[in-house]
PDB file of C-alpha atoms in Angstrom:
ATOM      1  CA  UNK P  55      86.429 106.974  88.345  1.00 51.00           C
ATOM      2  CA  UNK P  56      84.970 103.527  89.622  1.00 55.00           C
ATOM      3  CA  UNK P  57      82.671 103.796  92.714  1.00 57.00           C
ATOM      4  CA  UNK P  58      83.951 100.483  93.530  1.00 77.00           C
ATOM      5  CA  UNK P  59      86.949 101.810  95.301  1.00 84.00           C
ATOM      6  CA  UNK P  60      87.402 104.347  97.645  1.00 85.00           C
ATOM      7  CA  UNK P  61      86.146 108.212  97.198  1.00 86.00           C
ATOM      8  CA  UNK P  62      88.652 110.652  97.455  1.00 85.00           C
ATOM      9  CA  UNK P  63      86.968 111.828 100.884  1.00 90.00           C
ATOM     10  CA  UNK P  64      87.639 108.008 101.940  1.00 90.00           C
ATOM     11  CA  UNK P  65      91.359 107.823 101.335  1.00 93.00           C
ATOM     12  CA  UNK P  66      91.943 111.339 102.442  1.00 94.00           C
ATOM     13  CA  UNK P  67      90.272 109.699 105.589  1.00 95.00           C
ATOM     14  CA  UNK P  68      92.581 106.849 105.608  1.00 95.00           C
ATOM     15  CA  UNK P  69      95.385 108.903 105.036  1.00 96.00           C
ATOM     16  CA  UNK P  70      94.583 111.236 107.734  1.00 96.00           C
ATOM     17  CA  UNK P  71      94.344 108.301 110.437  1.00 96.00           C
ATOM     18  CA  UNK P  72      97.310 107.000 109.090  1.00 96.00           C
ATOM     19  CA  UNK P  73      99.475 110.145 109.326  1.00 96.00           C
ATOM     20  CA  UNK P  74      97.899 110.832 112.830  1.00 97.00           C
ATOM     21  CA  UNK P  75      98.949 106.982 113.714  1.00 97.00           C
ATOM     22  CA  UNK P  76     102.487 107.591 112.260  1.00 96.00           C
ATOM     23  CA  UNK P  77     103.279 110.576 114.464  1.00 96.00           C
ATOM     24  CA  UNK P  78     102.502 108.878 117.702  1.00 97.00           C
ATOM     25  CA  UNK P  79     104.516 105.994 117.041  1.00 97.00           C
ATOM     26  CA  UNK P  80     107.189 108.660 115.804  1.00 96.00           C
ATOM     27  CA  UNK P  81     106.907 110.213 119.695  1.00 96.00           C
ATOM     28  CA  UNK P  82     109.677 109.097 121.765  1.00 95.00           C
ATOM     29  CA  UNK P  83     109.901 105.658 120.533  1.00 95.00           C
ATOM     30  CA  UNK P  84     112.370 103.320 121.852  1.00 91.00           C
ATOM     31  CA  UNK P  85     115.280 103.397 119.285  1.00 89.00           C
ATOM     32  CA  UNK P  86     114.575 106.010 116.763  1.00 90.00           C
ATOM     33  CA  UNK P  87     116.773 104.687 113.469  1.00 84.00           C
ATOM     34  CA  UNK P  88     115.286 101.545 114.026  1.00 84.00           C
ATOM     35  CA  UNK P  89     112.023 103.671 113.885  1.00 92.00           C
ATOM     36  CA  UNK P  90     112.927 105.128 110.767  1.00 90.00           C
ATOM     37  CA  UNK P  91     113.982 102.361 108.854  1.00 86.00           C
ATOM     38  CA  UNK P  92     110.912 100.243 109.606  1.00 89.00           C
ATOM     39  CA  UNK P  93     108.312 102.378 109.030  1.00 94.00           C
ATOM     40  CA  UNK P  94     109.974 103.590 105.947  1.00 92.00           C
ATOM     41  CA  UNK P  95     107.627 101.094 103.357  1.00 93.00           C
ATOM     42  CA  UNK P  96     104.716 103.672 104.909  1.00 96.00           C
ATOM     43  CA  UNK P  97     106.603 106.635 103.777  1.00 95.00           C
ATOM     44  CA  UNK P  98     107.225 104.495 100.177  1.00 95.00           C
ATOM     45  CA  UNK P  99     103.983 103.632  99.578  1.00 96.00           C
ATOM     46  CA  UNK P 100     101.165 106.224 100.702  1.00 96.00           C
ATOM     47  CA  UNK P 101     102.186 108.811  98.031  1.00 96.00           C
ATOM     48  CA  UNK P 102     102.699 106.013  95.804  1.00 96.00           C
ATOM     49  CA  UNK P 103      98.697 105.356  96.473  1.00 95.00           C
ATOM     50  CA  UNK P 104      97.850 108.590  95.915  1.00 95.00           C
ATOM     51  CA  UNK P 105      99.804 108.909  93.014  1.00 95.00           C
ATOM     52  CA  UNK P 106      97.458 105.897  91.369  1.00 94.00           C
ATOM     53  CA  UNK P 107      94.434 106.497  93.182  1.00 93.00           C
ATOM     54  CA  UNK P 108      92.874 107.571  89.804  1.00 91.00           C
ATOM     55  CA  UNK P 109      94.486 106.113  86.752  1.00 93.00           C
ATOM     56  CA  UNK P 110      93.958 102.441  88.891  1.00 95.00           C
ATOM     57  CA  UNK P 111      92.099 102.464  91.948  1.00 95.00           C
ATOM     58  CA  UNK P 112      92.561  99.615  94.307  1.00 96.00           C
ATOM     59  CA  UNK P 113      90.337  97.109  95.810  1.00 96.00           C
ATOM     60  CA  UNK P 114      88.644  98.474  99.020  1.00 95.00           C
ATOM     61  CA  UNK P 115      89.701  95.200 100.667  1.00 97.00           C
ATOM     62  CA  UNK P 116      93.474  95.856  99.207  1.00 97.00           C
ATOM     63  CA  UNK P 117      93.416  99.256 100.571  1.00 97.00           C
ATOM     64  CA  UNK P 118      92.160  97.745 104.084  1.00 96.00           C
ATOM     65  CA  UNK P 119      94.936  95.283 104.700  1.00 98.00           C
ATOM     66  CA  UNK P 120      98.021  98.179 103.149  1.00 97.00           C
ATOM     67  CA  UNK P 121      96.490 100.321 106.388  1.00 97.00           C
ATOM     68  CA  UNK P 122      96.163  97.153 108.953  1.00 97.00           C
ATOM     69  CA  UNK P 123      99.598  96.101 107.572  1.00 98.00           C
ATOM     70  CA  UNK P 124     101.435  99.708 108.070  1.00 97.00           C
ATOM     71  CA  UNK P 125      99.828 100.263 111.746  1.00 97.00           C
ATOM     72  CA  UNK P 126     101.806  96.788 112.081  1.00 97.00           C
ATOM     73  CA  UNK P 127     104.889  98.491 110.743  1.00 96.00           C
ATOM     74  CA  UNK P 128     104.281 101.530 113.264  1.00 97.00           C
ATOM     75  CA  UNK P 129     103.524  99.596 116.295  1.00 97.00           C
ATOM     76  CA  UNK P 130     106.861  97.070 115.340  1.00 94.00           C
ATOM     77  CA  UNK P 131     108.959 100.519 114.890  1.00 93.00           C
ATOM     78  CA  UNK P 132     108.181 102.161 117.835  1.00 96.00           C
ATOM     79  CA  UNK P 133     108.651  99.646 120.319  1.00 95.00           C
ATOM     80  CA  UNK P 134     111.007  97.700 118.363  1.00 90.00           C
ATOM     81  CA  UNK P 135     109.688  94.444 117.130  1.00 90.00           C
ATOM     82  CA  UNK P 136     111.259  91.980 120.284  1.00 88.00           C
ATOM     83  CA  UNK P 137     109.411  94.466 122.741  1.00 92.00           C
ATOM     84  CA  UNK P 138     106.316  95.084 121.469  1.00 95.00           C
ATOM     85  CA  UNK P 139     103.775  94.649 124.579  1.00 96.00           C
ATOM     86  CA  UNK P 140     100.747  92.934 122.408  1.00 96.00           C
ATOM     87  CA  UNK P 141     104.305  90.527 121.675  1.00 95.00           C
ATOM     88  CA  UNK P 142     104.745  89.939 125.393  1.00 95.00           C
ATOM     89  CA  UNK P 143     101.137  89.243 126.393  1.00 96.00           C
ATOM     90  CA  UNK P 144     101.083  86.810 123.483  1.00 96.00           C
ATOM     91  CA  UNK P 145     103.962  85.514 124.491  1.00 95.00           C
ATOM     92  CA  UNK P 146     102.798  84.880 128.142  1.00 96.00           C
ATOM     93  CA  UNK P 147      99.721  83.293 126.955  1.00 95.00           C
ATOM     94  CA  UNK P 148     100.692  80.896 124.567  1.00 95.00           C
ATOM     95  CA  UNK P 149     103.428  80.159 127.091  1.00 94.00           C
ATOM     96  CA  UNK P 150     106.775  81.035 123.806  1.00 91.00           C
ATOM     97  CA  UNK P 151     109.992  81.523 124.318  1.00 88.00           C
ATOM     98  CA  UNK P 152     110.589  84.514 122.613  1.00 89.00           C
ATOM     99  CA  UNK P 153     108.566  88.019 121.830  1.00 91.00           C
ATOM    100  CA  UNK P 154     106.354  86.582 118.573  1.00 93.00           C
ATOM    101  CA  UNK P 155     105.192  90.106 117.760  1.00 95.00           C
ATOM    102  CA  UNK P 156     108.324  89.483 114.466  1.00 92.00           C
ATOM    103  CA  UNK P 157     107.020  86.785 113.576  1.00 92.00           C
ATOM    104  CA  UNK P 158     103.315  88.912 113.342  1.00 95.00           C
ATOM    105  CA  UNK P 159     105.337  91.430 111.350  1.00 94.00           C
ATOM    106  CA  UNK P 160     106.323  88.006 108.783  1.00 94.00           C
ATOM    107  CA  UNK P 161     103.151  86.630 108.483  1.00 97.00           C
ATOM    108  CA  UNK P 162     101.723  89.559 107.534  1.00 97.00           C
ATOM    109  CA  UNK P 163     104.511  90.419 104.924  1.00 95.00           C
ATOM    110  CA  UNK P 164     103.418  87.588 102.901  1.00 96.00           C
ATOM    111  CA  UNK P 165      99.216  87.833 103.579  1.00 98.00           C
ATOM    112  CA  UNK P 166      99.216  91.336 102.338  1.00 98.00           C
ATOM    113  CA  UNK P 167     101.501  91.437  98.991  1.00 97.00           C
ATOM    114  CA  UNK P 168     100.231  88.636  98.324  1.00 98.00           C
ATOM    115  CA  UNK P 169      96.501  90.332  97.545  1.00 98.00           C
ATOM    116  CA  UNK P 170      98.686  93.162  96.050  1.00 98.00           C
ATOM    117  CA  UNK P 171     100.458  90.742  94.003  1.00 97.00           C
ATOM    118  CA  UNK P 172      97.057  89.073  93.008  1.00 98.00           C
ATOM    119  CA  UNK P 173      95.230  92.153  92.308  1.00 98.00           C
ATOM    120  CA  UNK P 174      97.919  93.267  89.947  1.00 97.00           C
ATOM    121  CA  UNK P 175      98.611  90.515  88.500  1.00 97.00           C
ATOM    122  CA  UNK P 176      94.700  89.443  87.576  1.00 97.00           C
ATOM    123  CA  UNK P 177      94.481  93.205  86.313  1.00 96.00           C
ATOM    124  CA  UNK P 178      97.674  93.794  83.875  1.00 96.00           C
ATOM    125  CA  UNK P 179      98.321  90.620  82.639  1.00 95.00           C
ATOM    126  CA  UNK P 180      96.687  87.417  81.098  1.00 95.00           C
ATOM    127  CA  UNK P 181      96.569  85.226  84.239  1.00 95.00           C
ATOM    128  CA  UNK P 182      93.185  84.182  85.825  1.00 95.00           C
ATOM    129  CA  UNK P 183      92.528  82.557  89.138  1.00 94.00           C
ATOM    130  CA  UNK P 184      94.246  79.170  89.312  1.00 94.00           C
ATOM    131  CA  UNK P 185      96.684  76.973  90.240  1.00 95.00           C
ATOM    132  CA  UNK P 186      98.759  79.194  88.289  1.00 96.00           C
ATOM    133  CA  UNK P 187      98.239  82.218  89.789  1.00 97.00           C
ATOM    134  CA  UNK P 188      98.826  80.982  93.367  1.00 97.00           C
ATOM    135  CA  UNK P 189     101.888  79.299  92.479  1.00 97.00           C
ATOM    136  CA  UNK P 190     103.629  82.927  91.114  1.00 97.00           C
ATOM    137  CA  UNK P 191     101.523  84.829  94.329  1.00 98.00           C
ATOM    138  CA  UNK P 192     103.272  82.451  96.767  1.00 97.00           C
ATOM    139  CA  UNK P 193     106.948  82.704  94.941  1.00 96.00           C
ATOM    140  CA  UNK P 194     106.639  86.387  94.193  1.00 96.00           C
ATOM    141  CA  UNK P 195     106.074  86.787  98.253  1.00 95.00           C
ATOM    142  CA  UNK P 196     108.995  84.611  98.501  1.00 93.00           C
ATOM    143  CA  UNK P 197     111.286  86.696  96.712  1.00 93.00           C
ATOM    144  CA  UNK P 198     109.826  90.136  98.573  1.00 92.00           C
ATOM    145  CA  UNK P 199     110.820  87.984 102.048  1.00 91.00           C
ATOM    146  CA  UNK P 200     113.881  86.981 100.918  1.00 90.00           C
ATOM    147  CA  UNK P 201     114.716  90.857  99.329  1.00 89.00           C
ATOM    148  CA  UNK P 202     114.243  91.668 103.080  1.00 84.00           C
ATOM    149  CA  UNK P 203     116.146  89.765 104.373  1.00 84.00           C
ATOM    150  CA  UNK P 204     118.804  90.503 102.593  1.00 85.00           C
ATOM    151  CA  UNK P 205     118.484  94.676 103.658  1.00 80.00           C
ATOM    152  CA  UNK P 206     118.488  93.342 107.411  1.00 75.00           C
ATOM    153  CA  UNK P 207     121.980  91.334 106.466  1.00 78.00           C
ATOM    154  CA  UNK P 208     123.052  94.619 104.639  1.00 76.00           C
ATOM    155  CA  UNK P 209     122.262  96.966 107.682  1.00 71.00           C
ATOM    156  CA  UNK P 210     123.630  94.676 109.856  1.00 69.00           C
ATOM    157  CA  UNK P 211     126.562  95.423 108.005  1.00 71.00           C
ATOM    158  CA  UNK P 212     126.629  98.814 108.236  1.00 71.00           C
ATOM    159  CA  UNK P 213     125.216  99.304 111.424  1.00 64.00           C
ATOM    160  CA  UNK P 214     127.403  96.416 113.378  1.00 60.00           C
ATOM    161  CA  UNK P 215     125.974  96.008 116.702  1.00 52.00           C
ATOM    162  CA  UNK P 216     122.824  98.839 116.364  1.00 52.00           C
ATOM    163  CA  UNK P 217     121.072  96.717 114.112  1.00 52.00           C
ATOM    164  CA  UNK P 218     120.186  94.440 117.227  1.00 55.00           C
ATOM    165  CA  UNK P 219     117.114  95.922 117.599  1.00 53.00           C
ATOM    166  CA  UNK P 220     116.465  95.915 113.960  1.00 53.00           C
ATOM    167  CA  UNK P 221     116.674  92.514 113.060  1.00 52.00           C
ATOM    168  CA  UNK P 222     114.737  91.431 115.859  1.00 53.00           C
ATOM    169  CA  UNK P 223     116.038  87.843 116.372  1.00 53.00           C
ATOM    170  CA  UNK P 224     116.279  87.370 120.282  1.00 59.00           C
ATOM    171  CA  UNK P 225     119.608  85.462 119.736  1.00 59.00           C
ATOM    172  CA  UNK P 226     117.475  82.579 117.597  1.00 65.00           C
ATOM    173  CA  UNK P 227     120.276  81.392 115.031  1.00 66.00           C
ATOM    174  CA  UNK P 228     117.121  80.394 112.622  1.00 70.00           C
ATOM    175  CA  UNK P 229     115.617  83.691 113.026  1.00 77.00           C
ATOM    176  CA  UNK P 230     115.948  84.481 109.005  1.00 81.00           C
ATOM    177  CA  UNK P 231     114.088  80.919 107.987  1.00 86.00           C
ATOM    178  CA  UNK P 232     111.974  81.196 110.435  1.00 88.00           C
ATOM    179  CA  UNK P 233     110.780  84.782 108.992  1.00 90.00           C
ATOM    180  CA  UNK P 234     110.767  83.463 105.577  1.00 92.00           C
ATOM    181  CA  UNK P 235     108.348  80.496 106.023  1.00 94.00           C
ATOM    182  CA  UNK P 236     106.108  82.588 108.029  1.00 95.00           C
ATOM    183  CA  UNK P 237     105.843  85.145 105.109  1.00 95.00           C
ATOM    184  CA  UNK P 238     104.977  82.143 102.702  1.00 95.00           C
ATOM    185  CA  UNK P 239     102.598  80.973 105.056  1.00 97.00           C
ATOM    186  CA  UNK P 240     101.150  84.283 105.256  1.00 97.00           C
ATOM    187  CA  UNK P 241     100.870  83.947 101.316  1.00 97.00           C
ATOM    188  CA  UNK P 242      99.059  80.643 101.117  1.00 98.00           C
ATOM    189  CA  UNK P 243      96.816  81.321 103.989  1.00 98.00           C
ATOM    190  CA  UNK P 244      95.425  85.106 102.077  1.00 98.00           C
ATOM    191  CA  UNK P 245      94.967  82.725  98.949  1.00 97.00           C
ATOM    192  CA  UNK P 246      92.872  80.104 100.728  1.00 97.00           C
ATOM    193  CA  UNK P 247      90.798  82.950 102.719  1.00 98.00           C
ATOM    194  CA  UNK P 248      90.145  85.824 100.921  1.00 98.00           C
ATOM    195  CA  UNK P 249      89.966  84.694  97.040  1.00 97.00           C
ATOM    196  CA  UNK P 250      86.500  85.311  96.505  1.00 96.00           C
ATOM    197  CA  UNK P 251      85.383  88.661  98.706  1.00 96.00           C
ATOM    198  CA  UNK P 252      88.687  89.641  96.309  1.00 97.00           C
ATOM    199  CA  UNK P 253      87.661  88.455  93.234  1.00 97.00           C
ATOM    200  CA  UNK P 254      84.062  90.002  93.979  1.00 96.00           C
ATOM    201  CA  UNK P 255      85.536  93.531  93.887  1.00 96.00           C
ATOM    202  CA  UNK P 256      87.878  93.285  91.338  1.00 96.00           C
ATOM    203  CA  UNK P 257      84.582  92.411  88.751  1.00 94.00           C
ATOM    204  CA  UNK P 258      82.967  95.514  90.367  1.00 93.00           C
ATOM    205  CA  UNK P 259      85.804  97.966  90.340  1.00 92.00           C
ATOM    206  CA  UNK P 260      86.732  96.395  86.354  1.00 86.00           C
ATOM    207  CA  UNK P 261      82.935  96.146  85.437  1.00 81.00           C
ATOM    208  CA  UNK P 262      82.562  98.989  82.240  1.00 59.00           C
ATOM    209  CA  UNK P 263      80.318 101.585  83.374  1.00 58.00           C
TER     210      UNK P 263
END
């Protein structure tokens, strides 16, 4: 097991919070399907951690943002993502139009698979940091946006009118494009920032012991 990662007292600890975080936001929250659907990546992807956690370990940073970005998949699902308050005040202070906590959700749906997609990528296959690699990081986000989209067009489908609060678009007819550039964005701007802290601990977690 590489100590370059976290112990299995320190993602039991992380889980823990995380579980603890997920049933508040699960108390009384302001639509509960619209709840359910969006903090259903959380429910996808902590067993899915666990599940790896010793045949390949993650990054410590990786593991980080996966926790910052599900508390902002909690926070989005309880109040629903055009009435989050941290949305309002921002909204009030940069003087906007609109609730921006969505377009917080966006952002970081490209600046966290992004690392994901970097750390995996620089691990099982034959690509090294590079032009190259940021060019498939930012499309791969792309298509993970655009695959998102397209489940918010399919439950607004199904769900007609209920999905209102799911979609989140606050009657802006550019509300899908406008999600979609944020998340590449949110994929260039993790490249330019966080390259080498990442590339740091992925030598010490693949350094032979």
């Amino acid at each position: 097991m590489p100590t370059n990662t976290l112990d299995a007292r320190g993602l039991t600890l992380w889980s823990v919070a995380l579980i603890v975080l997920l049933g508040l936001s699960a108390w009384h929250p302001l639509e509960l399907d619209t709840w359910a659907i969006e903090v259903a990546p959380v429910f996808i992807v902590l067993p899915l951690l666990w599940l790896s956690w010793r045949r390949f370990p993650l990054t410590p940073l990786l593991y980080g943002l996966i926790f910052v970005h599900a508390l902002i998949l909690m926070l989005g699902g309880h109040y629903t993502y055009a009435k989050v308050p941290l949305g309002f005040w921002m909204q009030d202070l940069f003087g906007l139009a609109r609730n921006p906590y969505d377009g917080v959700g966006h952002f970081a749906q490209g600046f966290v698979p992004a690392m994901a997609a970097r750390e995996l990528l620089l691990r099982q296959t034959a690509l090294r940091p590079g032009r190259w690699l940021f060019v498939i990081v930012v499309l791969a986000c792309g298509g993970i946006s655009a695959l998102y989209e397209l489940i918010e067009w399919g439950a607004a489908v199904a769900m007609g009118a209920g999905a209102d609060a799911f979609l989140g678009t606050q009657g802006d007819p550019w509300d899908t494009q406008k999600d979609m550039a944020l998340a590449f964005v949110g994929a260039l701007v993790a490249q330019l920032l966080l390259p080498r802290w990442h590339d740091a601990q992925l030598a010490r977690l693949t350094a032979r012991p």
